[in-house]
XYZ file of C-alpha atoms in Angstrom:
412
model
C 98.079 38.187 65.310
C 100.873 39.042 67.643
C 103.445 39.328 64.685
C 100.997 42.127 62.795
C 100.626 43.766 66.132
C 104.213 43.860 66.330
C 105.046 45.262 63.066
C 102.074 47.583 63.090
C 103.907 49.573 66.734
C 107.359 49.414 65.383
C 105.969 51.223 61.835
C 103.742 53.716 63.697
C 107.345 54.117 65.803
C 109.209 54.431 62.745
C 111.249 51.546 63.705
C 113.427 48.589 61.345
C 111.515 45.346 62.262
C 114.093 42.434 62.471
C 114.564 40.526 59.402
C 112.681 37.398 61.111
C 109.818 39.529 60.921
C 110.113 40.704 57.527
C 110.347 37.012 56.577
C 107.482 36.395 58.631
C 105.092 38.534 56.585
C 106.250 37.144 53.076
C 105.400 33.343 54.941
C 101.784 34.601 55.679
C 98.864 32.509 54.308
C 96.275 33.989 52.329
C 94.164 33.170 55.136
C 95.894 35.902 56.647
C 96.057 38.641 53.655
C 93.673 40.660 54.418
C 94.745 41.119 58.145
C 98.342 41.736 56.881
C 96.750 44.264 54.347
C 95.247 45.972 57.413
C 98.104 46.413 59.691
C 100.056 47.823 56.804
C 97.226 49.793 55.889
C 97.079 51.360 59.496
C 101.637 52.244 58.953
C 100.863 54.040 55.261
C 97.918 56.052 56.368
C 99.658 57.188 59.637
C 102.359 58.674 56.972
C 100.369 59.604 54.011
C 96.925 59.675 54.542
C 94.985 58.302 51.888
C 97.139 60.251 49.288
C 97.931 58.610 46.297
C 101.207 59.824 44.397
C 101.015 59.895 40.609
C 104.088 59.670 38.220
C 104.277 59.526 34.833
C 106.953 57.321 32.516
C 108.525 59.473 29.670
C 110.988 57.104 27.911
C 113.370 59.202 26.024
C 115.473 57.210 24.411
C 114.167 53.098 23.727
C 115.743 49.989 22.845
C 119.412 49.030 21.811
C 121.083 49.281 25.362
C 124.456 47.397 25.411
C 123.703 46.112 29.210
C 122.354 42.401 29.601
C 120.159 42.409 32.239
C 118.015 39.937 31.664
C 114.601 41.174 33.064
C 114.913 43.635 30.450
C 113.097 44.280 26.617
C 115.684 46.424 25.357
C 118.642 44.509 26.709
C 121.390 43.383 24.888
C 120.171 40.732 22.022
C 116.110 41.109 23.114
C 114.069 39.939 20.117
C 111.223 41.802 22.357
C 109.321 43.845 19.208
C 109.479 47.117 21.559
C 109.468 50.607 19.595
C 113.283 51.902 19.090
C 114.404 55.014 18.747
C 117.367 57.410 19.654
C 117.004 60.673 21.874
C 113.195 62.621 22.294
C 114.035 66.499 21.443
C 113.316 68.735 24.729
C 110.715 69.754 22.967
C 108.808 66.588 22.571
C 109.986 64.978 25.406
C 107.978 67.799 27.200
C 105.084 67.073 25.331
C 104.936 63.999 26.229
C 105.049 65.200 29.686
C 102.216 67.651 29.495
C 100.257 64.265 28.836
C 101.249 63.122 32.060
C 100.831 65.880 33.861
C 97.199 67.051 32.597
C 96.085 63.709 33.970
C 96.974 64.313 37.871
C 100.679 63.387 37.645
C 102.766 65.282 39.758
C 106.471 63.906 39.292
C 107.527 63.155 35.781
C 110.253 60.339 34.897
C 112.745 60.743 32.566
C 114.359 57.380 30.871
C 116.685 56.307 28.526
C 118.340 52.991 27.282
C 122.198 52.575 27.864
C 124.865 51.995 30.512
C 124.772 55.344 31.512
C 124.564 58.939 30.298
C 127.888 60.855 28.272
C 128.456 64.264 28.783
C 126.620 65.016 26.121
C 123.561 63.187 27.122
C 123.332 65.342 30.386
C 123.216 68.354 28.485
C 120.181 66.633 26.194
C 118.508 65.589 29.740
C 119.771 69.142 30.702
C 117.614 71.101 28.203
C 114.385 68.704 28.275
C 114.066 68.964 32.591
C 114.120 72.511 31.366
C 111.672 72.616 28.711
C 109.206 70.739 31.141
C 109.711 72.950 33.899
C 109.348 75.853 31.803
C 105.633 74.947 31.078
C 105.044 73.370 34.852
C 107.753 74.902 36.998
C 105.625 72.620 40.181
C 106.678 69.454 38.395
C 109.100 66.992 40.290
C 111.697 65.806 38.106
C 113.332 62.123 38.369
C 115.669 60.853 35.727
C 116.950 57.511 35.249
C 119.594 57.103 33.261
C 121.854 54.469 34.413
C 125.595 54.771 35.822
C 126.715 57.997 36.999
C 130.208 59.047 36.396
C 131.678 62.410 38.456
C 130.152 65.322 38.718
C 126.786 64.051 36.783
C 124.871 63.715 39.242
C 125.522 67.297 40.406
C 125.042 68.683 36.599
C 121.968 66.817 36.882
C 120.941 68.709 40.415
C 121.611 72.434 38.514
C 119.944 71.548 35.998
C 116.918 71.190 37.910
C 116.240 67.388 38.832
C 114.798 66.309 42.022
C 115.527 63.026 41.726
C 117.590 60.063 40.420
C 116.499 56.380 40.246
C 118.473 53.561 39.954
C 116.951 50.651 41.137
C 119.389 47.812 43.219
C 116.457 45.670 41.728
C 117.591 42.239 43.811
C 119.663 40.796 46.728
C 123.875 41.619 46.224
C 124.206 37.202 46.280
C 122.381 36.820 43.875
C 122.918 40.493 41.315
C 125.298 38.338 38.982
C 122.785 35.830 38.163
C 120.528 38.537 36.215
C 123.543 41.277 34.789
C 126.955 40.480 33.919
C 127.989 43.627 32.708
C 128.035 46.047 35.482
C 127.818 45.162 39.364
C 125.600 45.264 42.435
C 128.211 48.237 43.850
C 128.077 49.953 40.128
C 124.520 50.307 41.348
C 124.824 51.046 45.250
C 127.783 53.645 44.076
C 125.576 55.320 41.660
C 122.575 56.089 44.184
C 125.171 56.859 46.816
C 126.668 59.752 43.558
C 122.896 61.286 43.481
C 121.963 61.265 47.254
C 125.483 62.880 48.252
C 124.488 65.576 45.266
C 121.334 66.326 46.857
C 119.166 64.738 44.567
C 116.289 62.603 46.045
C 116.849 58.743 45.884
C 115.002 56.752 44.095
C 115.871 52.821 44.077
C 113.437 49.923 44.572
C 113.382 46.571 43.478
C 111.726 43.863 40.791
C 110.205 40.937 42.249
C 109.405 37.447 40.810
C 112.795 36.786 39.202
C 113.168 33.321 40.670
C 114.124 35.258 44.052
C 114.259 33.506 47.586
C 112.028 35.218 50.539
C 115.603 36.024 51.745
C 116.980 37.588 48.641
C 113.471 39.651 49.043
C 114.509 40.862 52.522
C 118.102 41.492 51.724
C 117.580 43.923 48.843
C 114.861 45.599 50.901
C 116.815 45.987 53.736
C 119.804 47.809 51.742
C 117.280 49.642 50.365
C 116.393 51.338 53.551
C 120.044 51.272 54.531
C 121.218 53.356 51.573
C 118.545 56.160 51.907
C 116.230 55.408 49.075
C 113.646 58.291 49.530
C 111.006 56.061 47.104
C 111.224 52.411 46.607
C 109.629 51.215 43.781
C 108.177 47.787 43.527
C 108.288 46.197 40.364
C 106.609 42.761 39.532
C 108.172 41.112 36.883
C 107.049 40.561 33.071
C 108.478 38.002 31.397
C 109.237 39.595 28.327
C 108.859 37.718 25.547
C 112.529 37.132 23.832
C 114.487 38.042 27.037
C 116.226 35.257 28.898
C 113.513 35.278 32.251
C 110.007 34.752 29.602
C 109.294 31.079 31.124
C 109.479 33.087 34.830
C 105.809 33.231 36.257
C 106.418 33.076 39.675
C 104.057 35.641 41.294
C 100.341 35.775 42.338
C 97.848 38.546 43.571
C 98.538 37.618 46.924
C 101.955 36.873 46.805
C 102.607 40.847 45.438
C 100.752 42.004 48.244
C 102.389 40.001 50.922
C 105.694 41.665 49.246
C 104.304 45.421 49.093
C 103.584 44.871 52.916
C 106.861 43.893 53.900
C 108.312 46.541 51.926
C 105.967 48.856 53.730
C 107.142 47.447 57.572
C 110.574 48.110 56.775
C 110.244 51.373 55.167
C 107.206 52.870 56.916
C 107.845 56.650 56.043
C 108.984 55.967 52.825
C 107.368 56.701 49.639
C 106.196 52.847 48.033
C 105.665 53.208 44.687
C 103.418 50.240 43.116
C 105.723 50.189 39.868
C 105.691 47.516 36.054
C 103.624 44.834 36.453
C 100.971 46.433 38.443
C 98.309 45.512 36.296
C 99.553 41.791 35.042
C 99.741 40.761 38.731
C 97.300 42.618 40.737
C 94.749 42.844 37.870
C 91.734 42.619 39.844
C 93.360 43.552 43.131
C 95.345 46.515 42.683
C 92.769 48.639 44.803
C 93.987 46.770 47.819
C 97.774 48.045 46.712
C 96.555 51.278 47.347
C 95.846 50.462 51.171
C 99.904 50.024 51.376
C 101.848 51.509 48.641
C 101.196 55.934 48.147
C 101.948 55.812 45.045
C 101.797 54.628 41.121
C 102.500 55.279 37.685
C 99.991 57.177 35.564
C 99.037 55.295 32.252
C 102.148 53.341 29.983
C 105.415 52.527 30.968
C 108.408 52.108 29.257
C 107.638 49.675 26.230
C 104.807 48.091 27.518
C 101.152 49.514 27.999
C 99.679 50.299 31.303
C 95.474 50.564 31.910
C 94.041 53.565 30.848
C 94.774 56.403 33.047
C 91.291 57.693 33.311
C 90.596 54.085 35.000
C 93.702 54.556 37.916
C 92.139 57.750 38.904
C 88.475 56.473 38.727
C 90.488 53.207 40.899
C 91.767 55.536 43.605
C 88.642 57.594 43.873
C 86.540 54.263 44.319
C 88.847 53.043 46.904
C 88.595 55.698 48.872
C 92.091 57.564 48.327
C 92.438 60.947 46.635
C 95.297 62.487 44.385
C 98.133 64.013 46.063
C 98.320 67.515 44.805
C 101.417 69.379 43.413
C 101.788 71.801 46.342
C 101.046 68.873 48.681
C 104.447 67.468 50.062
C 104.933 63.460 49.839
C 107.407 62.832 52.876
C 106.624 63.015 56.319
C 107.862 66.414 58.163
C 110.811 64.951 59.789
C 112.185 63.627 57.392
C 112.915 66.413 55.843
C 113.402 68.321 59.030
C 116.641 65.839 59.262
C 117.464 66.261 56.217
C 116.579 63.223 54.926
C 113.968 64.092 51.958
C 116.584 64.745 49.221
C 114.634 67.921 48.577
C 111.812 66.286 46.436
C 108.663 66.469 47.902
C 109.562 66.319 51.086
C 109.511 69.853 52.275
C 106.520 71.850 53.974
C 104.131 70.905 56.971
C 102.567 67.424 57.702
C 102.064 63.990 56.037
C 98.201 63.963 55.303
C 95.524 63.890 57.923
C 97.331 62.280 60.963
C 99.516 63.783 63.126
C 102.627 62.776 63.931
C 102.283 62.547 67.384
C 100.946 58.976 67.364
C 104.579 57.824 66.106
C 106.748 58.674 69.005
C 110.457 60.212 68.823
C 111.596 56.507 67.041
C 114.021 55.970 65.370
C 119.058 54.682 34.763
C 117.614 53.808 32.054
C 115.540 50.648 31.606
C 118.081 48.474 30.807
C 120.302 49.371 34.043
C 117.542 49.230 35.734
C 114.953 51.969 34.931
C 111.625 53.094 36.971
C 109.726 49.809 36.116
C 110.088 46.860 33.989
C 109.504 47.367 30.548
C 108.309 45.552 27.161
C 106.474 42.797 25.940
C 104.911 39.350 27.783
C 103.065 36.743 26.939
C 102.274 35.343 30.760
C 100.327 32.466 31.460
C 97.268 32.365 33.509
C 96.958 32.877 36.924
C 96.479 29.497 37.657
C 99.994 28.354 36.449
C 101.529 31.283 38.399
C 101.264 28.808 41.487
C 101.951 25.490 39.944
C 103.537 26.121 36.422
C 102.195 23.648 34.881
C 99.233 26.075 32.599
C 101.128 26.674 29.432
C 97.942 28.722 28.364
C 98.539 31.995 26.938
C 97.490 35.430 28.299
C 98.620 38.247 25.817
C 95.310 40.314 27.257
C 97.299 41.315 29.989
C 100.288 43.441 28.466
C 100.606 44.412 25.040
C 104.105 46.259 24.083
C 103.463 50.175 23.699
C 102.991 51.582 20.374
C 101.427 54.892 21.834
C 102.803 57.994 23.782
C 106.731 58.887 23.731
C 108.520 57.840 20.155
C 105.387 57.607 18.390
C 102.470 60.290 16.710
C 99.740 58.612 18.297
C 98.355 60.171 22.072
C 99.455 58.089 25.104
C 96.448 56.894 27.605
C 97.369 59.318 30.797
């Protein structure tokens, strides 16, 4: 297929493929999955081997957030039953961590409900990145805790973070039909605070909000333009008692088709296989794997993820491996031109393939956390094409009443 071919040299190349081509890929039949699987496939393993990158979700603060975005559980009037609580102590918050981190993980993910942090919060988040790093001083740091102000993002770099995600989450056109209270620039502005402080960027995106193909292309094209070190992918969950529950637009295929396009445009990128991994992939998350390097370990935010024992015995099966905590994530050059952000990104190599073959080419949940959080009740699968199943799946996602905020053991 001359269009895989295409896309295939320009990612080996390290090179933007025109948004015609990105469109391309997301108009692919499933006919043609598996070969699109396969040429991205070929782009991720020339960067990253068959490494897989684990992270692990430690939600420090859930529920009650004054934003109204309305993918969200713990948005602004949910009736999602999600667990609620104020501010983890360091303490805990690091024990929740250890969880995490005894199962593989090797960057840990620090979230909390609200707008943004105060002052007072960064200290909080000040004192837990240190009580985690006193017991794992290895152990990449991200937090996510909505709109920076001046000078956070910085307090957040001495303190010891690595990284900050805030995800742009969908096209600028159409940001104002999912939040009303803060802006698609509040968000570019806040990413642009944490990469200018050194901190790696996070920022990815949630798909299956009613999105166009081309609202799918814009985001991820902004993404690449703004420097977003990892993207992660996020697959809606229509929470129950948030304004998107009757949205059930996505199938197996259709997630890959958008993982691979995410892939073509940001070839050397970290693509993180975020919420909804397990509602919409179910049985096909091991093909993921050929194009995204990297997941989240066990539970997310409010909702429950698969057991972790059964993502590491998924990535063994399929052939990848866990990347280890000495292991870096990003290619060499990126970091070389200074474009790693300092997380992961430093030391020699990207896996088992040289990088010769590529030529000298080219916040917290409700702001937009990590991954989509809460409750769902989604329909089958075979409404997810036609809508028209009003059949009930709560076997998929049930909302998390394990792990962080609670005295019972998470699944890592």
């Amino acid at each position: 297929m001359d269009l895989l071919d295409t896309l295939t040299a320009k990612g080996l190349r390290r090179e933007t493929p025109t948004r015609e081509e990105a469109l391309a890929v997301l108009a692919t039949t499933d006919d043609e999955l598996m070969d699109v699987v396969a040429a991205a496939g070929r782009v991720r393993r020339q960067w990253f081997g068959r490494r897989v990158k684990l992270n692990y979700l430690v939600n420090l603060k859930s529920g009650l957030c004054p934003e109204d975005c309305n993918y969200c559980s713990q948005r602004l009037g949910s009736k999602a039953e999600i667990l609620k609580y104020t501010w983890l102590k360091p303490e805990q918050a690091a024990e929740a961590a250890a969880a995490g981190l005894a199962g593989g993980a090797k960057r840990v993910c620090l979230v909390a409900s609200g707008r943004g942090p105060t002052d007072r919060d960064i200290d909080r988040v000040a004192d837990t990145i240190a009580a985690i790093k006193d017991a794992n001083e290895a152990v990449e740091v991200c937090a996510c805790l909505g709109l920076l102000s001046d000078n956070q993002a910085e307090r957040l770099k001495a303190a010891g973070a690595d990284a900050y995600n805030h995800n742009l989450n969908t096209s600028e056109a159409t940001y104002g039909d999912i939040t009303t209270t803060h802006t698609y620039a509040d968000r570019v502005d806040t990413v642009t605070k944490a990469h200018g402080a050194g901190l790696s960027a996070c920022s990815g995106l949630i798909a299956g909000m009613g999105e166009s193909d081309e609202d799918l292309v814009d985001v991820v094209f902004a993404l690449r333009e703004i420097g977003s070190d990892s993207v992660p992918v996020n697959f809606l969950i229509p929470f129950e008692g948030t304004p998107l529950a009757k949205e059930w637009n996505l199938t197996p295929q259709r997630c890959l088709r958008i993982l691979a396009m995410v892939r073509f445009v940001n070839p050397d990128v970290e693509v993180r296989i975020a919420g909804g991994r397990e509602v919409h992939l179910r049985s096909m998350q091991p093909l993921g794997l050929h194009i995204a390097n990297s997941i989240f370990l066990g539970d997310y935010l409010t909702s429950e993820g698969q057991a972790g024992q059964t993502d590491l015995d998924m990535i063994a099966d399929a052939g990848f491996e866990v990347e280890g905590a000495g292991e870096p994530t990003l290619p060499r050059h990126r970091s070389e031109a200074g474009l790693g952000g300092g997380c992961g990104s430093s030391g020699g190599g990207c896996g088992s393939h040289a990088d010769s073959d590529a030529g000298d080419g080219a916040h917290a949940c409700g702001t937009g956390g990590c991954g989509p959080c809460g409750s769902a009740v989604p329909v089958s699968a075979s409404a997810s094409a036609s809508g028209e199943n009003d059949e009930l799946r709560s076997d998929l996602v049930r909302v998390r009443r394990r792990g962080a905020g609670t005295e019972l053991a998470p699944n890592a």
